[in-house]
XYZ file of C-alpha atoms in Angstrom:
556
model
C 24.587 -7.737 -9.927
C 25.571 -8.753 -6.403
C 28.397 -11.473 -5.430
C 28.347 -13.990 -2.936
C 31.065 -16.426 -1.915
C 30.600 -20.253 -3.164
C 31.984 -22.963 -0.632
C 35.711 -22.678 -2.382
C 35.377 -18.995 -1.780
C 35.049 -17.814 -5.532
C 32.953 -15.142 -6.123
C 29.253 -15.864 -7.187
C 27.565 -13.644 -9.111
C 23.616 -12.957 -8.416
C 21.550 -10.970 -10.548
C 18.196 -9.487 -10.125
C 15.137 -11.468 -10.926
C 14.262 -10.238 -14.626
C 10.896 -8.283 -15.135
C 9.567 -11.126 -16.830
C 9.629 -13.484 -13.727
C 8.800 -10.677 -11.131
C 6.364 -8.161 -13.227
C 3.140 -10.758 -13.410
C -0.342 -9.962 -11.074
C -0.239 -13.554 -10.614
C 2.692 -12.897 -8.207
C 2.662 -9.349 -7.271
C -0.831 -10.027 -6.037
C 0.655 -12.688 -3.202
C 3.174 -9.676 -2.298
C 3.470 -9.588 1.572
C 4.674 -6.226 3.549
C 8.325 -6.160 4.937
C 10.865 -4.433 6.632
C 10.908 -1.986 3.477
C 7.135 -1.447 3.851
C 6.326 2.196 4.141
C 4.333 2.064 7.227
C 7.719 -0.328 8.850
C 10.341 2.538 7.569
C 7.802 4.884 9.398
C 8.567 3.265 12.780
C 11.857 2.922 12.368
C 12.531 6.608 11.140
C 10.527 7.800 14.179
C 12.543 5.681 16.503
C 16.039 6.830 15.064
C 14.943 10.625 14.867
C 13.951 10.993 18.224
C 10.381 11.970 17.676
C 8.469 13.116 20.610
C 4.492 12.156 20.348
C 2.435 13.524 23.371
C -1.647 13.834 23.026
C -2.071 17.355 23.776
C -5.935 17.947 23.673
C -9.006 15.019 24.209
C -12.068 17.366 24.165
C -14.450 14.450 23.918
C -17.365 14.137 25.306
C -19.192 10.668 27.235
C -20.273 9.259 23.899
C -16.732 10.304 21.723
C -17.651 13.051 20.273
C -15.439 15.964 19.779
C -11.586 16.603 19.074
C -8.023 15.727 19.786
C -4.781 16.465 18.850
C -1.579 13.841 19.036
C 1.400 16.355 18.961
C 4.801 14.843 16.958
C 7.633 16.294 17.508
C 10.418 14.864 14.992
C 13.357 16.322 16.269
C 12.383 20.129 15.758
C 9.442 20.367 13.211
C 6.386 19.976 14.757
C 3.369 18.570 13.238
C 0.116 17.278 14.722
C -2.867 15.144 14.192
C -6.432 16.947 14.771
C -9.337 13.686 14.941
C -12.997 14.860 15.099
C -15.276 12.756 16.399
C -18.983 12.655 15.220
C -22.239 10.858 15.793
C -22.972 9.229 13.002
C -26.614 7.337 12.089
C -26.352 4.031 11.025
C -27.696 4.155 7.629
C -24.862 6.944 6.998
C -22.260 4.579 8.073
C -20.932 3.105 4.392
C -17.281 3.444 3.208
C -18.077 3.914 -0.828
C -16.629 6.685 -1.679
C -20.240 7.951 -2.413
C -20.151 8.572 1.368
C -20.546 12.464 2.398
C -20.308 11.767 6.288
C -18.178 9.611 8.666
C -17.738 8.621 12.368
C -14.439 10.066 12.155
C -12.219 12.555 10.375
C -8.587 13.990 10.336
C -6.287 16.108 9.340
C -2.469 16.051 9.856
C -1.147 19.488 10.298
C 2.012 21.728 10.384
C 2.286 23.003 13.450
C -0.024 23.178 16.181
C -3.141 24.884 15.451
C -4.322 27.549 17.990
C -8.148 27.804 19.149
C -8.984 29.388 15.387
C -7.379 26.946 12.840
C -9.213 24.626 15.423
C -12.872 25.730 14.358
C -11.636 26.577 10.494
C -10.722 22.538 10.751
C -14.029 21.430 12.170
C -15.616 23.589 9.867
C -13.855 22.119 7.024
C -12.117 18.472 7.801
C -15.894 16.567 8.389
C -16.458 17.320 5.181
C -13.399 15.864 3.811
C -13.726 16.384 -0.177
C -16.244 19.604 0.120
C -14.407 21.276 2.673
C -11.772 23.800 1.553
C -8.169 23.391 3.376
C -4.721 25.192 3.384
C -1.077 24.391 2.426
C -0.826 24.018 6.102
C -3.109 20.956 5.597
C -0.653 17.651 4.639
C -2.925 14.727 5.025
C -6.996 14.425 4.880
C -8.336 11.100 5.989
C -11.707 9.990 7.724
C -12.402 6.653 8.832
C -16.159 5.047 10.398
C -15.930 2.695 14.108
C -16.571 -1.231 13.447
C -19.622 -1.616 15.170
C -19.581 -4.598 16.603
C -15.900 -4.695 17.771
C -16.059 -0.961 18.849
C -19.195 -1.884 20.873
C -18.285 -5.052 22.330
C -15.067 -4.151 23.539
C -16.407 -0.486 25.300
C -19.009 -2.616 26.815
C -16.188 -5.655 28.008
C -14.258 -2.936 29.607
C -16.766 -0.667 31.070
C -17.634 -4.029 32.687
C -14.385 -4.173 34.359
C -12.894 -7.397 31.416
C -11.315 -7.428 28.664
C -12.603 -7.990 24.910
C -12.867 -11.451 23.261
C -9.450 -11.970 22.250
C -10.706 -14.113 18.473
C -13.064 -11.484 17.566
C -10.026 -8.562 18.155
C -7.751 -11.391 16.049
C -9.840 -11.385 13.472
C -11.415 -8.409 13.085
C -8.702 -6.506 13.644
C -9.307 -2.607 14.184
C -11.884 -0.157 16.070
C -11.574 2.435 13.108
C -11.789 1.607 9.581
C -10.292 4.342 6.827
C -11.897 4.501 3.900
C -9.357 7.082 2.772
C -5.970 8.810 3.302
C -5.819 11.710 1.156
C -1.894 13.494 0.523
C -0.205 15.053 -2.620
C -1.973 18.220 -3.288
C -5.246 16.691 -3.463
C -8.397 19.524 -2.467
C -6.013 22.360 -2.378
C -3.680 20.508 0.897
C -0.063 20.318 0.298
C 1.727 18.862 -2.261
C 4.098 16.575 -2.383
C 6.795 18.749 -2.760
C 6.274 20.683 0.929
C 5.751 17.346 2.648
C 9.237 15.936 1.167
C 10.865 18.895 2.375
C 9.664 18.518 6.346
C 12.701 16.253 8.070
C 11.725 12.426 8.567
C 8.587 12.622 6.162
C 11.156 12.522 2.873
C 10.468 8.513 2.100
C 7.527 7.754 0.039
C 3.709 7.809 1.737
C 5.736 8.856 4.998
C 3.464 11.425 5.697
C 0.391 9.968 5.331
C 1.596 6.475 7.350
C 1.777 8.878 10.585
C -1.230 9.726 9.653
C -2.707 6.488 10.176
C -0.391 5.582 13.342
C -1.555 8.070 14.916
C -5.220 7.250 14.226
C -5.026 3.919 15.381
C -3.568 5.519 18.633
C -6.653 7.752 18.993
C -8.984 4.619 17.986
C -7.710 2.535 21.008
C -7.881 5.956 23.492
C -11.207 6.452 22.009
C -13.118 3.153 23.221
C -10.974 3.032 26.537
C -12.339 6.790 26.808
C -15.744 5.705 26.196
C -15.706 3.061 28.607
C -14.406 4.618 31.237
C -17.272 7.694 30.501
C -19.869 5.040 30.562
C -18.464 3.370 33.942
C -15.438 5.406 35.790
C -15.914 2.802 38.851
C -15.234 -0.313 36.859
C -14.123 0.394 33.512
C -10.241 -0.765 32.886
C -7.877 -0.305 30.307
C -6.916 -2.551 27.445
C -4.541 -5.335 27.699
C -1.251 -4.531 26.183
C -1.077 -7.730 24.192
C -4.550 -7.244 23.235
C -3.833 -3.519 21.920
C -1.135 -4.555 20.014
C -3.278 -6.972 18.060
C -5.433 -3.466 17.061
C -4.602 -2.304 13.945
C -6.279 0.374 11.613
C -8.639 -1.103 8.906
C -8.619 0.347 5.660
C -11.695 -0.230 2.912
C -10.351 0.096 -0.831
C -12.137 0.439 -3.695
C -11.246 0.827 -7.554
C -9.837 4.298 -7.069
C -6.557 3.005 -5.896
C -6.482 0.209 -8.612
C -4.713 2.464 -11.709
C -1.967 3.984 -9.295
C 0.590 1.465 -10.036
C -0.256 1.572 -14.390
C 0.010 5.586 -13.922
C 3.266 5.541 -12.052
C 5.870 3.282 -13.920
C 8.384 5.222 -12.391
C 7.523 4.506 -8.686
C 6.547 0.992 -9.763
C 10.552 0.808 -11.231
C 11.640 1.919 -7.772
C 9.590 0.105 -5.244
C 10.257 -3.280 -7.379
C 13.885 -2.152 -7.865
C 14.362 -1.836 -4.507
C 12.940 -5.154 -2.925
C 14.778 -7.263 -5.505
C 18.122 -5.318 -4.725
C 17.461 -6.595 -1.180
C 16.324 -9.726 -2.099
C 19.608 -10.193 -4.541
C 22.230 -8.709 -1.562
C 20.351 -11.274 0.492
C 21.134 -14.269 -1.409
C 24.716 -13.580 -2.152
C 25.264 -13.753 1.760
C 27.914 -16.971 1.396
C 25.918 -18.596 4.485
C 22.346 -18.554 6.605
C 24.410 -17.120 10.154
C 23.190 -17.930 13.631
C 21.288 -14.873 13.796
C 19.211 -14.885 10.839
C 17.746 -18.198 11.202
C 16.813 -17.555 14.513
C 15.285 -14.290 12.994
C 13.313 -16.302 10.397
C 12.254 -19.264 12.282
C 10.791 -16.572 15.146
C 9.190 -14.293 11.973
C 7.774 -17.650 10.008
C 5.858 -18.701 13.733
C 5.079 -15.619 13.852
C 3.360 -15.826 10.003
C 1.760 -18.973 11.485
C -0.055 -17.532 13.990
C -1.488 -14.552 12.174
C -2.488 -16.777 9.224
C -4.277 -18.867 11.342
C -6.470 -16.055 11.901
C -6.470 -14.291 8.038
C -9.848 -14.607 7.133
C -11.763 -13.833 3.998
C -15.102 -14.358 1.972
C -13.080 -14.778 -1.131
C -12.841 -17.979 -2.384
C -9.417 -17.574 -4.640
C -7.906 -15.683 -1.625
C -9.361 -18.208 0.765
C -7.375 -21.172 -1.078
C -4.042 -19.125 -0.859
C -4.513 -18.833 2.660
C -5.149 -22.482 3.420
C -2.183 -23.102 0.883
C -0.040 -21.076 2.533
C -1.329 -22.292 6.526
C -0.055 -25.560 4.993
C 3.522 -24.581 2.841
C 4.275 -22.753 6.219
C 5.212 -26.371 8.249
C 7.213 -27.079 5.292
C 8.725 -24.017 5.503
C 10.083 -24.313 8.910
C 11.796 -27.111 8.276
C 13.783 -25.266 4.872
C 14.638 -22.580 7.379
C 16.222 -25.056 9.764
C 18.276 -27.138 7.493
C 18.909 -24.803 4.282
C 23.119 -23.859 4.370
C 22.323 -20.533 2.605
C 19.657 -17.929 1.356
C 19.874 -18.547 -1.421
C 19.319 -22.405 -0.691
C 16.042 -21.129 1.250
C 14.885 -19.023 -1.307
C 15.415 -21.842 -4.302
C 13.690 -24.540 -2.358
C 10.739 -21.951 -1.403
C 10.410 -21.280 -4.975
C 10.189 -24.356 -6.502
C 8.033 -26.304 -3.583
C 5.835 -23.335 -1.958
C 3.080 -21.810 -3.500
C 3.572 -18.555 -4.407
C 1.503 -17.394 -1.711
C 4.133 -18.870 0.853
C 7.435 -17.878 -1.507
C 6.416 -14.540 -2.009
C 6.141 -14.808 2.131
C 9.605 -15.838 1.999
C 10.991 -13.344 0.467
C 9.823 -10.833 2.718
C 10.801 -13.062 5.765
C 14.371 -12.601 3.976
C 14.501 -9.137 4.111
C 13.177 -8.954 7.676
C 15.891 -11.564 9.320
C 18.749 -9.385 7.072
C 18.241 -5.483 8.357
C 21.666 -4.512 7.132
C 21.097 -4.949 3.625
C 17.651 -3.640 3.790
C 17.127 -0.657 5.646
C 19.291 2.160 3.457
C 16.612 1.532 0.995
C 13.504 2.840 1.241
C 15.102 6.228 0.695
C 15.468 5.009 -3.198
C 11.535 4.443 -3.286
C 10.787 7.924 -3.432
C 11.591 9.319 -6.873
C 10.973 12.083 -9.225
C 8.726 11.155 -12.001
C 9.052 14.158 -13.896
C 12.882 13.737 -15.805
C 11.228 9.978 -17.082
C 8.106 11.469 -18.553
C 10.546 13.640 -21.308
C 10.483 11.952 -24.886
C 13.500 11.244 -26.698
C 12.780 13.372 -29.741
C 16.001 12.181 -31.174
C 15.225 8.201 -30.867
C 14.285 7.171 -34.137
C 11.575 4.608 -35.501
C 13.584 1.705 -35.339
C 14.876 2.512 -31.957
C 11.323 2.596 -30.782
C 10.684 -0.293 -32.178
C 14.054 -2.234 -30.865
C 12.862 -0.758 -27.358
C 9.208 -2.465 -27.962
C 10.811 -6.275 -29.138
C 13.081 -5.857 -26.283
C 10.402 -4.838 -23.115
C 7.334 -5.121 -24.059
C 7.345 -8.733 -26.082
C 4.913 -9.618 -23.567
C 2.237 -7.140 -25.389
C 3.075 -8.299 -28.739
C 2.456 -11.297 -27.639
C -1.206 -10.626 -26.489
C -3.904 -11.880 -28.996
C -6.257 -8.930 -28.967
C -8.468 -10.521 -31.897
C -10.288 -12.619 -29.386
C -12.570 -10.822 -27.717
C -11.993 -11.956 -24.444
C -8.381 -10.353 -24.236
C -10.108 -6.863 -25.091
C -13.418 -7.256 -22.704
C -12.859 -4.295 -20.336
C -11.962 -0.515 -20.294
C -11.226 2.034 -17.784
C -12.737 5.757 -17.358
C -13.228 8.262 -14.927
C -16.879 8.564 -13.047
C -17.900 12.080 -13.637
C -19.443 12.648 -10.564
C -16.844 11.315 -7.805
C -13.817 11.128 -10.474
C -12.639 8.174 -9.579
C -11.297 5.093 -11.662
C -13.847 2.607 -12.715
C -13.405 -0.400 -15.351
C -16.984 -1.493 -17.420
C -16.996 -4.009 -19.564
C -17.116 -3.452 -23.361
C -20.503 -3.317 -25.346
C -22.216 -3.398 -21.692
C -21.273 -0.233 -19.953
C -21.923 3.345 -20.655
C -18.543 5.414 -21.030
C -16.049 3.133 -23.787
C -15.832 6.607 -25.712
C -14.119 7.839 -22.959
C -11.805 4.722 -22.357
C -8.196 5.672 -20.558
C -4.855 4.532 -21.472
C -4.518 2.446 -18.840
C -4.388 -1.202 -21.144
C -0.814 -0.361 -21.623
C -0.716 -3.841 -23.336
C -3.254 -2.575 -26.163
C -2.499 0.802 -26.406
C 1.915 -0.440 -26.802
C 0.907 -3.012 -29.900
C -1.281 -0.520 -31.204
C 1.878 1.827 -31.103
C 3.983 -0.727 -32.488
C 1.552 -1.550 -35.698
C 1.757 2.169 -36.515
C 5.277 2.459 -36.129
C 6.137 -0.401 -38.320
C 4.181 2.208 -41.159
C 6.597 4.799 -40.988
C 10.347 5.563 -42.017
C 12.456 3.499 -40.009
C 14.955 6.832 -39.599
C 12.254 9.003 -38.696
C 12.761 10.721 -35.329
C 9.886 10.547 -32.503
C 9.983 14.239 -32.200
C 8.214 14.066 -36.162
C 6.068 11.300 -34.655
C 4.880 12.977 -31.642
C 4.986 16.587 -33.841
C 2.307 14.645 -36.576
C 0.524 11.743 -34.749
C 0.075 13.497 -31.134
C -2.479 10.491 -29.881
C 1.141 8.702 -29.568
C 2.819 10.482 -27.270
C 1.366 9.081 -24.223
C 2.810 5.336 -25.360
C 6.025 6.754 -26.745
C 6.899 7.744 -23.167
C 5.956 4.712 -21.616
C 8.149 2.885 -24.349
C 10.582 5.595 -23.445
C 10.736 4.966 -19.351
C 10.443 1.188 -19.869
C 14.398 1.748 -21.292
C 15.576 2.731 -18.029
C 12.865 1.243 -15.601
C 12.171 -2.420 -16.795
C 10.343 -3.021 -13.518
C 7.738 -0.243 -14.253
C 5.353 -1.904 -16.514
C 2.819 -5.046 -15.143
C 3.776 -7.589 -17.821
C -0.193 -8.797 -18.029
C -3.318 -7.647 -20.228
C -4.979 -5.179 -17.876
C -7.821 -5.034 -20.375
C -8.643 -8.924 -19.924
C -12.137 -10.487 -19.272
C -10.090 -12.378 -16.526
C -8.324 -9.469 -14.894
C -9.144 -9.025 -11.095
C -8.541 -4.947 -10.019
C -7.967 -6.719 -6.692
C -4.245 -8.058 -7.454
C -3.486 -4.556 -8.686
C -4.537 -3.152 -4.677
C -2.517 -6.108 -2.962
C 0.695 -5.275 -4.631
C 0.592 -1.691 -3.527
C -1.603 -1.966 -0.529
C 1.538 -4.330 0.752
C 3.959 -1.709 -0.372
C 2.282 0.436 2.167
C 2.658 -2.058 4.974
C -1.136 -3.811 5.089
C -1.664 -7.269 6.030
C -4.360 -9.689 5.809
C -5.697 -8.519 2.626
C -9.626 -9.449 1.989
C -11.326 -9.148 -1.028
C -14.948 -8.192 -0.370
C -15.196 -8.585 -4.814
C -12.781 -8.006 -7.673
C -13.507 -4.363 -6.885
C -12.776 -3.520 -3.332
C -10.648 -5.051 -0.523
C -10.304 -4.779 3.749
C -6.869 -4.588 5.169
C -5.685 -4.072 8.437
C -2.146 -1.648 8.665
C 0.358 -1.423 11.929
C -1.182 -4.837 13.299
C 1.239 -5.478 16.176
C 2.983 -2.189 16.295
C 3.950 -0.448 18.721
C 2.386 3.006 19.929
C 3.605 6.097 19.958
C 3.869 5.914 24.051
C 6.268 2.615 23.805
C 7.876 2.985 20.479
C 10.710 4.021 21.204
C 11.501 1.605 24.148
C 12.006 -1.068 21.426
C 15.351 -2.065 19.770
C 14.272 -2.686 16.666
C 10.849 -3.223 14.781
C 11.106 -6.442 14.299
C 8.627 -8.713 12.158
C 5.319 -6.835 14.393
């Protein structure tokens, strides 16, 4: 609960949005990134530590091809990005995960590796998932070149011109990941060893340098490359225009799940933005300085949507809803008394496109009572996963009416609420959702239709003694244990759990990848199908050669 002052100057109280307003895909999917965006905190931890970022090796040859290291100093622990640069044939050039070879390829390492680590990397990082790697080894990512942007830009500036400004606008990188691999994953380092380096504590801190830094070397590799193909005429990039280079990321249905199989994190992130949202709207009055703020970020919001572009037809409309909500919204910002004025009157007459915008437009004019948090978004998951053995029947069951009516309120006799299920691909082990009485793999379905599986739970429960304790439960009917947990965090993290049927013949994996993907700090998010989705991250931002000029990070 936070307090604000109401124009007699009594105290207001202003609580945090409930779960059951907030937790819906039909609103975390219009999520937009903001000043507590992991890939914004990056910046701003970068610029407040001091860091020191210097490109200490370019061994590339006329084409690209070869390696460099970006050196990052942050404030005494050294760690450094090693890009390898390949040629690449065409018809290897995909970004399904299927994929076994790449343009490019990375690997963010402690230290500074010497002439040997140097070949054990290029030996290893190409490879990506078949290469073997070290605890020295923090991030793995590869990424392929956007043809026709990469090309037609070398070529403008070999030719002594710059690049067509629309296409850069709306295409929107050189490099395109297709993944960022952290957390332990192919023998690299965990979690644990990253948290414990200064300045990569916050959640996915590590592996957003990682991607800075590879948009740097995607804008030094086509000014390299045209300046190898013409050193008599070739010029640099335009600041403006390299500012409007981001790095593109391709998504697929591996990154779908994260947010079901981390209710914990979920709690936090959620937690976190509607703390900031609720501090925000207690402020008694809109001041001077935060209207200018907004009205500046909202243009701002108008220009880039103005060049958001997608093949998606339900992502399409929200864009042209939102192009139009966002005239209406500069008018709320210029008249509305309070934030909390603004945010009601953004609510009930935006779409949710446009109101979701305005909430992150909040946090970004009000830095004070936004930037301690982050910090909180990086939790332990392990102390939530315990099961209170002591909780009895009825307790569970109390817990279940109280957080999860939602599920109980699903109808899973029609078939239609009950049409899809998840498993595992056994050759790249990566999510995938079929469709029931189609698809090979039902009898090896995963928990992840936390809807089902939680009335399912609740049907059984409401079979046993009422004073029965879970530990008997878990001890006799062990295919319960996973749900009793989830029932069990839900008690102390009621934003954890996605309050829709994940299992649903209408679902769309996509809305699960915006939420998160704008948690990590991507904008103009693309559906290329339900499946997979393009996003651009660190459009506008600065590089690590001007970073630190900057006040602040503003809106980018």
């Amino acid at each position: 609960m936070n307090r604000r002052a109401d124009p007699a100057g009594q105290p207001v109280a202003v609580a945090l949005r409930p779960p059951a307003e907030v937790m819906h895909l039909s609103r975390l999917a219009s999520t937009h990134l903001s000043r507590l965006s992991f890939s914004r905190s990056l910046i701003r931890t970068a610029r407040a530590g001091g860091w020191k970022i210097d490109r200490i090796a370019f061994d590339l040859d006329g084409e690209g091809y070869g390696h460099a290291i970006y050196r990052v100093d942050m404030a005494g622990h050294v760690v450094s990005l090693v890009a390898f640069s390949h040629y690449l044939p065409a018809d290897q050039r995909i970004d399904r995960v299927i994929a076994t070879a790449w343009d490019t390829s990375y690997v963010l390492y402690d230290g500074v590796p010497d002439a040997d680590e140097i070949a054990r990397l290029n030996a290893a990082v190409p490879r990506q998932e078949a290469g073997r790697y070290t605890a020295r080894e923090l991030i793995l990512a590869r990424a392929n070149r956007s043809v026709r942007v990469f090309s037609e830009t070398v070529d403008a500036l070999a030719a002594g011109r710059q690049p067509d400004q629309t296409m850069i606008r709306e295409i929107g990188y050189f490099l395109r990941t297709s993944a960022v691999y952290g957390n332990g994953k192919f023998g690299i380092a965990d979690r644990a060893q990253v948290a414990a380096i200064p300045g990569l504590e916050t959640a996915f801190a590590a592996e957003m340098l990682a991607v800075w830094l590879i948009r740097a070397f995607s804008a030094d590799l086509v000014e390299h490359c045209a300046k190898a193909r013409a050193p008599e005429t070739a010029v640099a990039l335009d600041a403006g225009l390299r500012r409007d280079i981001g790095i593109g990321n391709s998504t697929g249905l591996g990154m779908a799940p994260f947010l079901i199989r981390h209710p914990v994190l979920l709690d936090a992130w959620i937690r976190a933005r509607e703390t900031a949202l609720a501090l925000i709207r207690a402020q008694p009055a809109l001041s001077d300085t935060a209207r200018a703020a907004l009205l500046k970020y909202a243009a701002l919001s108008q220009q880039k949507a103005g060049f958001w572009v997608t093949s998606d037809p339900a992502q399409q409309a929200a864009i042209l809803g939102l192009r139009a909500d966002l005239d209406r919204l500069m008018v709320m910002i210029a008249s509305a008394p309070s934030p909390e004025a603004l945010f009601q009157s953004a609510s009930r007459e935006l779409g949710t496109e446009a109101a979701e915008l305005t909430i992150s437009l909040l946090i970004d004019a009000h830095p004070a009572l936004s930037d301690d948090l982050p910090p909180t978004m990086a939790v332990p998951e392990e102390d939530a996963m315990a099961l209170p053995g002591a909780m009895t029947v009825a307790g569970a069951l109390d817990l279940i009416s109280a957080r999860f009516a939602w599920a109980l309120a699903l109808d899973f006799s029609d078939p239609r609420e009950h049409a899809r299920f998840w498993y595992v691909s056994e050759e790249k082990l990566e999510p995938r959702i079929g469709w029931r009485g189609d698809d090979e793999g039902e009898a090896l379905a995963q928990p992840l239709g936390v809807g089902w599986e939680i009335r399912q739970l609740a049907d059984r429960l409401a079979r046993l003694p009422a004073d029965q304790p879970l530990w008997q439960v878990a001890r006799d009917h062990p295919d319960l244990r996973h749900s009793l947990r989830r029932v069990a965090i839900a008690a102390s993290h009621p934003y954890g759990e996605l309050q829709d049927n994940l299992l649903g013949a209408t679902l769309r994996p996509s809305d699960l990848m915006r939420c998160k993907l704008a948690f990590l700090g991507c904008e103009f998010f693309d559906p290329a199908s339900d499946l997979s989705v393009k996003v651009r991250f660190f459009h506008g931002a600065p590089f690590p050669d001007d970073f630190s000029q900057e006040a602040g990070d503003g809106q980018w």
